[in-house]
Coordinates of C-alpha atoms in Angstrom, one line a residue:
X1 CA -66.3 -49.6 37.2
X2 CA -63.9 -48.5 39.5
X3 CA -62.1 -45.4 38.4
X4 CA -58.3 -45.5 37.5
X5 CA -56.2 -44.0 40.0
X6 CA -54.6 -40.6 39.6
X7 CA -52.1 -40.9 36.7
X8 CA -52.9 -44.5 35.8
X9 CA -55.0 -44.6 32.2
X10 CA -58.0 -46.3 32.0
X11 CA -58.4 -49.2 30.2
X12 CA -60.0 -48.9 26.7
X13 CA -63.5 -50.5 26.7
X14 CA -63.6 -54.2 25.4
X15 CA -64.6 -54.1 21.8
X16 CA -64.1 -50.4 21.2
X17 CA -62.3 -49.7 17.8
X18 CA -58.8 -48.1 17.9
X19 CA -59.0 -44.0 17.7
X20 CA -59.9 -42.7 14.1
X21 CA -60.6 -39.1 15.5
X22 CA -57.1 -38.1 14.9
X23 CA -55.9 -37.1 18.3
X24 CA -52.2 -37.3 16.9
X25 CA -52.9 -35.9 13.7
X26 CA -54.3 -32.3 13.9
X27 CA -52.8 -32.1 10.5
X28 CA -55.7 -33.9 8.8
X29 CA -58.4 -33.7 11.7
X30 CA -61.7 -31.7 11.3
X31 CA -60.5 -32.2 7.3
X32 CA -62.6 -33.1 4.6
X33 CA -59.8 -35.7 3.8
X34 CA -60.3 -36.8 7.3
X35 CA -64.2 -37.7 6.6
X36 CA -63.4 -38.8 3.1
X37 CA -60.9 -41.8 4.5
X38 CA -62.4 -42.4 7.7
X39 CA -63.9 -46.1 8.6
X40 CA -67.3 -45.4 7.6
X41 CA -66.2 -43.9 4.4
X42 CA -64.4 -46.7 3.7
X43 CA -67.6 -49.1 4.6
X44 CA -69.4 -47.0 2.3
X45 CA -67.5 -47.5 -0.4
X46 CA -67.2 -50.9 -0.1
X47 CA -70.9 -51.1 -0.4
X48 CA -71.2 -48.9 -2.8
X49 CA -68.4 -51.5 -4.9
X50 CA -70.8 -54.4 -4.0
X51 CA -74.1 -52.5 -5.1
X52 CA -72.9 -51.1 -8.7
X53 CA -71.6 -54.8 -9.4
X54 CA -75.1 -56.2 -8.5
X55 CA -76.8 -53.4 -11.1
X56 CA -74.0 -54.0 -13.8
X57 CA -75.3 -57.9 -13.8
X58 CA -78.9 -56.4 -13.7
X59 CA -77.9 -54.5 -16.8
X60 CA -76.6 -57.2 -18.5
X61 CA -79.1 -59.4 -17.7
X62 CA -76.8 -61.3 -15.4
X63 CA -79.5 -60.6 -12.2
X64 CA -82.9 -60.0 -11.7
X65 CA -83.7 -55.9 -11.3
X66 CA -84.8 -56.5 -8.3
X67 CA -81.7 -57.8 -7.3
X68 CA -80.2 -54.7 -8.3
X69 CA -83.0 -52.5 -6.0
X70 CA -82.6 -54.9 -3.1
X71 CA -78.6 -54.7 -3.2
X72 CA -78.4 -51.4 -3.2
X73 CA -81.3 -50.5 -0.7
X74 CA -79.5 -52.7 1.7
X75 CA -75.9 -51.2 1.3
X76 CA -76.5 -48.8 3.8
X77 CA -73.5 -48.3 6.4
X78 CA -75.5 -47.6 9.2
X79 CA -77.2 -51.0 8.9
X80 CA -73.3 -52.7 9.7
X81 CA -71.3 -52.8 12.4
X82 CA -67.5 -51.5 11.6
X83 CA -66.2 -53.1 14.7
X84 CA -67.8 -56.6 14.1
X85 CA -66.4 -56.5 10.7
X86 CA -62.8 -55.4 11.8
X87 CA -62.8 -58.1 14.2
X88 CA -63.8 -60.8 12.0
X89 CA -61.8 -59.9 8.8
X90 CA -58.9 -61.1 10.8
X91 CA -59.9 -64.6 9.8
X92 CA -59.7 -63.8 5.9
X93 CA -57.6 -61.1 5.9
X94 CA -59.5 -58.6 4.4
X95 CA -63.0 -57.1 5.5
X96 CA -64.9 -57.9 2.4
X97 CA -65.4 -61.8 3.4
X98 CA -67.8 -60.6 6.6
X99 CA -68.6 -57.8 4.8
X100 CA -70.7 -60.2 2.0
X101 CA -71.8 -62.3 4.6
X102 CA -73.8 -59.3 6.7
X103 CA -74.7 -57.8 3.2
X104 CA -76.4 -60.9 1.6
X105 CA -78.2 -61.7 5.2
X106 CA -79.5 -58.0 4.8
X107 CA -80.6 -58.3 1.3
X108 CA -82.8 -61.7 2.3
X109 CA -83.1 -65.2 0.8
X110 CA -84.6 -64.1 -2.8
X111 CA -81.6 -61.8 -4.0
X112 CA -78.9 -62.8 -1.8
X113 CA -77.2 -65.0 -4.1
X114 CA -76.5 -62.1 -6.5
X115 CA -74.5 -60.7 -4.0
X116 CA -70.7 -60.4 -4.7
X117 CA -71.6 -62.7 -7.5
X118 CA -68.5 -63.7 -9.7
X119 CA -65.9 -61.4 -7.6
X120 CA -63.1 -61.2 -5.6
X121 CA -62.5 -59.6 -2.3
X122 CA -59.8 -57.8 -3.8
X123 CA -62.0 -56.5 -6.9
X124 CA -64.3 -55.1 -4.2
X125 CA -61.4 -53.8 -1.8
X126 CA -59.2 -51.8 -4.6
X127 CA -62.6 -50.6 -6.3
X128 CA -63.4 -49.3 -3.2
X129 CA -59.9 -47.6 -2.0
X130 CA -60.5 -45.9 -5.7
X131 CA -63.3 -44.7 -4.6
X132 CA -62.0 -43.7 -1.2
X133 CA -58.9 -41.8 -3.5
X134 CA -61.4 -40.2 -5.6
X135 CA -63.6 -38.6 -3.0
X136 CA -60.9 -37.5 -1.0
X137 CA -59.0 -36.1 -3.7
X138 CA -61.4 -33.8 -4.8
X139 CA -61.7 -31.7 -1.8
X140 CA -58.1 -31.4 -1.6
X141 CA -57.9 -30.2 -5.3
X142 CA -60.4 -27.2 -4.2
X143 CA -58.0 -26.7 -1.6
X144 CA -55.0 -26.4 -4.1
X145 CA -56.9 -24.0 -6.2
X146 CA -57.7 -21.7 -3.1
X147 CA -53.9 -22.0 -2.3
X148 CA -52.4 -21.2 -6.1
X149 CA -55.0 -18.0 -6.2
X150 CA -53.9 -16.4 -3.1
X151 CA -50.1 -17.0 -3.8
X152 CA -50.9 -15.4 -7.3
X153 CA -52.3 -12.4 -5.4
X154 CA -49.5 -12.1 -3.3
X155 CA -46.9 -12.7 -6.5
X156 CA -48.5 -10.0 -8.2
X157 CA -48.7 -7.9 -5.0
X158 CA -44.9 -8.0 -3.9
X159 CA -43.9 -8.4 -7.8
X160 CA -41.3 -5.6 -7.1
X161 CA -40.5 -6.1 -3.4
X162 CA -36.7 -6.6 -3.0
X163 CA -35.8 -9.1 -0.2
X164 CA -32.3 -10.8 0.5
X165 CA -32.0 -13.7 -1.9
X166 CA -30.5 -16.6 0.6
X167 CA -28.2 -19.6 -0.3
X168 CA -27.0 -22.4 1.7
X169 CA -28.7 -19.9 4.7
X170 CA -26.8 -17.3 3.9
X171 CA -27.8 -13.7 1.9
X172 CA -26.6 -14.3 -1.3
X173 CA -28.2 -11.5 -4.3
X174 CA -31.5 -9.7 -3.7
X175 CA -34.4 -11.1 -5.4
X176 CA -38.0 -10.4 -5.0
X177 CA -41.2 -11.7 -2.7
X178 CA -43.0 -12.0 -5.9
X179 CA -40.9 -14.5 -7.2
X180 CA -40.5 -16.5 -4.6
X181 CA -44.3 -16.5 -4.2
X182 CA -44.6 -17.2 -7.5
X183 CA -42.5 -20.6 -7.5
X184 CA -44.4 -21.9 -4.5
X185 CA -47.1 -21.3 -6.6
X186 CA -45.7 -23.2 -9.8
X187 CA -45.2 -26.2 -7.6
X188 CA -48.7 -26.1 -6.0
X189 CA -49.8 -26.1 -9.9
X190 CA -47.8 -29.2 -10.4
X191 CA -49.2 -30.7 -7.7
X192 CA -52.5 -30.0 -8.9
X193 CA -51.9 -31.7 -12.5
X194 CA -50.5 -34.4 -11.2
X195 CA -53.3 -35.2 -8.9
X196 CA -56.0 -34.2 -11.8
X197 CA -54.4 -36.6 -14.1
X198 CA -54.4 -39.8 -11.7
X199 CA -58.2 -38.5 -10.2
X200 CA -59.3 -38.8 -13.6
X201 CA -57.8 -41.9 -14.4
X202 CA -58.8 -44.1 -11.0
X203 CA -60.1 -47.3 -12.3
X204 CA -62.4 -49.7 -11.1
X205 CA -61.1 -53.2 -10.4
X206 CA -62.7 -56.4 -11.9
X207 CA -61.2 -59.6 -12.7
X208 CA -62.8 -62.7 -10.5
X209 CA -60.4 -65.3 -8.8
X210 CA -57.6 -64.9 -10.6
X211 CA -58.1 -61.8 -13.5
X212 CA -59.5 -63.8 -16.1
X213 CA -63.2 -62.9 -15.6
X214 CA -63.9 -66.9 -15.7
X215 CA -66.7 -67.2 -13.5
X216 CA -68.9 -64.5 -15.0
X217 CA -68.7 -66.5 -17.9
X218 CA -69.5 -69.4 -16.0
X219 CA -72.8 -67.2 -14.8
X220 CA -73.9 -66.5 -18.4
X221 CA -72.1 -63.8 -19.6
X222 CA -71.6 -64.2 -23.0
X223 CA -68.8 -60.9 -23.2
X224 CA -67.6 -60.4 -19.7
X225 CA -65.6 -57.2 -21.0
X226 CA -68.6 -55.4 -21.4
X227 CA -69.7 -56.0 -18.0
X228 CA -66.5 -54.4 -16.6
X229 CA -67.2 -51.3 -18.5
X230 CA -70.9 -51.5 -17.1
X231 CA -69.3 -52.1 -13.2
X232 CA -66.8 -48.8 -13.9
X233 CA -69.9 -46.8 -15.3
X234 CA -71.8 -47.8 -12.0
X235 CA -69.6 -46.8 -9.6
X236 CA -68.3 -44.3 -11.2
X237 CA -64.7 -44.9 -12.0
X238 CA -62.8 -45.3 -15.3
X239 CA -62.5 -49.1 -16.8
X240 CA -59.4 -50.5 -16.7
X241 CA -57.6 -51.9 -19.8
X242 CA -56.5 -55.3 -17.5
X243 CA -57.8 -56.2 -14.2
X244 CA -54.6 -54.9 -12.0
X245 CA -54.7 -57.2 -8.9
X246 CA -50.9 -57.5 -9.8
X247 CA -50.1 -54.4 -12.0
X248 CA -50.4 -51.9 -9.3
X249 CA -49.9 -48.7 -11.6
X250 CA -53.2 -47.1 -9.9
X251 CA -51.7 -47.0 -6.6
X252 CA -48.0 -46.2 -7.6
X253 CA -49.4 -43.3 -9.4
X254 CA -51.7 -42.2 -6.6
X255 CA -48.1 -42.7 -4.2
X256 CA -46.4 -40.3 -6.3
X257 CA -49.0 -37.9 -6.8
X258 CA -49.5 -37.1 -3.5
X259 CA -45.8 -37.6 -2.4
X260 CA -45.1 -34.9 -5.0
X261 CA -48.0 -32.8 -3.9
X262 CA -47.2 -33.5 0.2
X263 CA -43.3 -32.1 -0.9
X264 CA -44.6 -29.3 -2.8
X265 CA -46.9 -27.9 -0.4
X266 CA -43.9 -28.4 2.3
X267 CA -41.5 -26.2 0.4
X268 CA -43.5 -23.5 0.6
X269 CA -44.0 -24.1 4.2
X270 CA -40.6 -24.9 5.4
X271 CA -39.8 -21.3 3.6
X272 CA -42.5 -19.8 5.7
X273 CA -41.2 -21.2 8.9
X274 CA -37.7 -19.7 8.0
X275 CA -38.8 -16.5 7.5
X276 CA -41.3 -16.2 10.1
X277 CA -38.6 -16.8 12.7
X278 CA -38.8 -14.0 15.7
X279 CA -34.8 -12.8 14.4
X280 CA -36.0 -12.7 10.8
X281 CA -39.9 -11.6 11.0
X282 CA -40.7 -11.1 7.2
X283 CA -43.5 -12.9 7.3
X284 CA -46.1 -14.3 9.5
X285 CA -49.1 -16.4 9.8
X286 CA -52.5 -15.0 10.4
X287 CA -54.6 -17.5 12.4
X288 CA -58.2 -17.0 13.9
X289 CA -58.6 -17.1 17.5
X290 CA -55.9 -18.3 19.5
X291 CA -54.1 -20.3 16.8
X292 CA -50.7 -20.6 17.2
X293 CA -50.8 -20.1 20.9
X294 CA -48.3 -22.0 23.5
X295 CA -49.2 -23.9 26.2
X296 CA -46.4 -22.1 28.4
X297 CA -45.6 -18.7 26.9
X298 CA -48.5 -16.3 26.1
X299 CA -46.5 -13.9 23.6
X300 CA -45.9 -16.8 21.1
X301 CA -47.7 -17.2 17.8
X302 CA -46.3 -20.2 16.5
X303 CA -46.5 -20.6 12.5
X304 CA -48.7 -24.0 13.3
X305 CA -50.2 -24.5 9.8
X306 CA -46.8 -24.5 8.5
X307 CA -45.3 -27.0 11.0
X308 CA -48.3 -29.3 10.4
X309 CA -47.9 -29.1 6.4
X310 CA -43.9 -29.6 7.0
X311 CA -45.0 -32.8 8.9
X312 CA -46.9 -33.9 6.5
X313 CA -44.0 -33.4 3.7
X314 CA -41.7 -35.5 5.8
X315 CA -44.2 -38.5 6.3
X316 CA -45.7 -38.5 3.0
X317 CA -42.2 -40.3 0.8
X318 CA -42.0 -43.2 3.7
X319 CA -45.5 -43.9 2.7
X320 CA -45.2 -43.9 -0.8
X321 CA -42.1 -46.2 -0.8
X322 CA -44.2 -48.8 0.9
X323 CA -46.7 -48.2 -1.9
X324 CA -44.1 -48.4 -4.5
X325 CA -42.5 -51.5 -2.8
X326 CA -45.9 -53.3 -3.5
X327 CA -45.4 -53.5 -7.1
X328 CA -43.3 -56.5 -6.6
X329 CA -46.4 -58.6 -6.2
X330 CA -46.2 -62.1 -7.5
X331 CA -48.7 -64.7 -9.2
X332 CA -52.4 -63.4 -10.4
X333 CA -53.2 -62.0 -6.7
X334 CA -50.6 -61.4 -4.0
X335 CA -50.1 -62.2 -0.6
X336 CA -49.4 -59.2 1.8
X337 CA -48.1 -56.8 -1.2
X338 CA -52.1 -55.6 -1.7
X339 CA -52.9 -56.0 2.3
X340 CA -49.6 -53.5 3.0
X341 CA -51.2 -51.1 1.0
X342 CA -54.7 -50.0 2.6
X343 CA -53.1 -48.0 5.5
X344 CA -50.1 -46.1 4.2
X345 CA -52.8 -45.2 1.2
X346 CA -55.1 -43.7 3.7
X347 CA -52.4 -42.1 5.7
X348 CA -51.1 -40.2 2.5
X349 CA -54.4 -39.2 1.5
X350 CA -55.2 -37.8 4.9
X351 CA -51.5 -36.3 5.0
X352 CA -52.0 -34.6 1.6
X353 CA -55.7 -33.7 2.1
X354 CA -54.9 -32.0 5.6
X355 CA -52.0 -29.8 4.2
X356 CA -53.8 -28.3 1.0
X357 CA -56.3 -27.4 3.6
X358 CA -54.0 -25.8 5.6
X359 CA -51.9 -24.5 2.5
X360 CA -54.8 -22.5 1.7
X361 CA -55.8 -21.0 4.9
X362 CA -51.5 -20.4 5.3
X363 CA -51.7 -18.9 1.8
X364 CA -54.8 -16.7 2.1
X365 CA -53.5 -15.0 5.4
X366 CA -49.9 -14.8 5.1
X367 CA -48.8 -11.2 5.9
X368 CA -45.6 -10.2 4.6
X369 CA -43.7 -7.2 6.2
X370 CA -41.8 -5.2 3.1
X371 CA -40.3 -3.0 6.0
X372 CA -38.2 -5.9 7.3
X373 CA -37.4 -7.3 3.8
X374 CA -36.1 -3.6 2.8
X375 CA -34.4 -3.4 6.4
X376 CA -32.7 -6.8 5.9
X377 CA -31.2 -6.0 2.6
X378 CA -29.1 -3.9 4.4
X379 CA -27.8 -6.4 7.0
X380 CA -24.6 -6.9 5.3
X381 CA -24.0 -3.2 4.9
X382 CA -24.2 -3.1 0.6
X383 CA -22.1 -6.7 0.4
X384 CA -25.5 -8.4 -1.0
X385 CA -24.7 -6.7 -4.5
X386 CA -20.9 -7.6 -4.7
X387 CA -21.6 -9.9 -7.5
X388 CA -23.2 -6.7 -9.4
X389 CA -20.4 -4.3 -8.4
X390 CA -17.9 -7.1 -9.5
X391 CA -19.0 -6.8 -12.6
X392 CA -19.4 -3.4 -13.4
X393 CA -16.3 -2.0 -12.0
X394 CA -14.2 -4.3 -13.5
X395 CA -15.0 -2.3 -16.9
X396 CA -14.0 0.6 -14.9
X397 CA -10.8 -1.0 -13.2
X398 CA -10.2 -3.8 -15.1
X399 CA -10.8 -7.2 -13.8
X400 CA -7.9 -8.1 -11.0
X401 CA -8.0 -4.3 -9.6
X402 CA -11.6 -4.5 -9.3
X403 CA -11.9 -7.9 -7.2
X404 CA -8.6 -6.5 -5.3
X405 CA -10.7 -3.9 -4.0
X406 CA -13.7 -5.6 -3.6
X407 CA -12.4 -8.7 -1.4
X408 CA -10.3 -5.5 0.2
X409 CA -13.4 -3.2 1.0
X410 CA -15.6 -6.3 2.0
X411 CA -13.3 -6.7 5.0
X412 CA -13.0 -3.6 5.9
X413 CA -17.0 -3.6 5.5
X414 CA -17.3 -6.2 8.0
X415 CA -14.3 -5.0 10.8
X416 CA -15.5 -1.7 10.8
X417 CA -19.1 -2.0 10.4
X418 CA -19.6 0.7 7.4
X419 CA -21.7 0.6 4.4
X420 CA -19.6 -0.5 1.4
X421 CA -21.0 2.7 -0.6
X422 CA -19.1 5.1 1.8
X423 CA -16.0 2.9 1.4
X424 CA -16.2 2.8 -2.3
X425 CA -16.6 6.9 -2.5
X426 CA -13.2 7.1 -0.9
X427 CA -11.6 5.6 -4.3
X428 CA -10.3 8.2 -6.8
X429 CA -10.9 5.7 -9.5
X430 CA -14.6 5.6 -8.9
X431 CA -15.3 9.5 -8.6
X432 CA -17.8 9.3 -11.9
X433 CA -19.7 6.2 -11.0
X434 CA -23.2 6.4 -9.7
X435 CA -22.1 4.2 -6.6
X436 CA -25.5 5.3 -5.1
X437 CA -27.5 3.2 -8.1
X438 CA -25.0 0.3 -7.9
X439 CA -25.0 -0.3 -4.4
X440 CA -28.9 -0.2 -4.1
X441 CA -30.1 -3.8 -3.1
X442 CA -33.5 -3.1 -5.0
X443 CA -32.2 -1.9 -8.7
X444 CA -30.2 -5.2 -8.4
X445 CA -33.1 -7.9 -8.9
X446 CA -32.4 -9.0 -12.2
X447 CA -35.4 -10.3 -14.3
X448 CA -37.5 -11.1 -10.9
X449 CA -40.3 -9.4 -12.1
X450 CA -40.3 -10.7 -16.0
X451 CA -40.1 -14.0 -14.3
X452 CA -43.0 -13.5 -11.8
X453 CA -44.9 -12.2 -14.8
X454 CA -44.1 -15.1 -16.8
X455 CA -45.6 -17.8 -14.1
X456 CA -48.5 -15.7 -13.5
X457 CA -49.3 -16.6 -17.0
X458 CA -49.8 -20.1 -16.5
X459 CA -53.1 -20.9 -15.5

């Protein structure tokens, strides 16, 4: 083949699969979620679902034991061509149809008829999707555990480290970095709890053509409900109370838990992005190697992990919305609603898995600059404690006089670039007041320490 001219993109090889390496997705590329949600991983899950069905049939006396062994032995992803399956999937709208044909041939004439017996394509696709979700969520949960542990350490270490509290982008009253980190951790634990509940409830799917299990009865099952239970055991998922071809609670629950997790991690990440700005520099990401570097500006150390987490958090709600939209599934098997779930669900699993990985690294390596936190408390020349002064001086001067005095002194502090404490010291009516204590921001963090302690009691 003649090389393409410089600046002209080379054509993709004929029949090449669309990219699955994550070239445009540094947030999840190389993560456990990437491996758990790849085309190969989904193919493995489809084959696992098919093999589990034949084993369940054999357990219930509906297939020979040799069939279970033969199908399980043949259900190896390396024996199947994912590109070919993808191309042939267009004919029936899903990859199960060509996969069943290929798996039947691989099993052979004797036991081939027991492949996919009684099932419908959606049974296998839904079960495989739940398997992929389970395999992607397990490492994500481990990373959330790492994240909360690192944040617990930060919260404990900085329990009493005062810093400016900001509301509507401006300095408001003092808070502590410990309380901020404890808040991040609380969201991570909320996410962990939601993911755990969803993970533990992921169901198998088995209903046959219209969710009645009729075909299994036709093949000799005395009680098809026990076959569903056997199938769920074989595949390692929960037995569903009903076939859920058009009852998409499992997918909707996954969508909600994943979108929440992305947002919870995004809250911490967006705070880090703000606090690590050059002119603030209260925190900094610690990255290994050349992490955070710029292609054009050698001096830069960008907060890359935080940026990638925030990118995931911004995409997740729209993906979840598609999955929620698929709750509107007509009849006993839907056209389009079910098909619309596959890519958004995989994208969500990838985004959250990658974000959880990056959040663990971010929390474990976050550097807090106590000097910067302390210095910034003084940026408003003491006005950050004006709330406290209003309350305290009202008892000395009266409410109206105290308010008028502080309003005037706040104006003068800004105009004259003088500390509020110096201006207060010149007021004769405050001669007996401990102004040093009242104007010390570190002494006005309220119950931040106690709140941090309470948050850290949660395990």
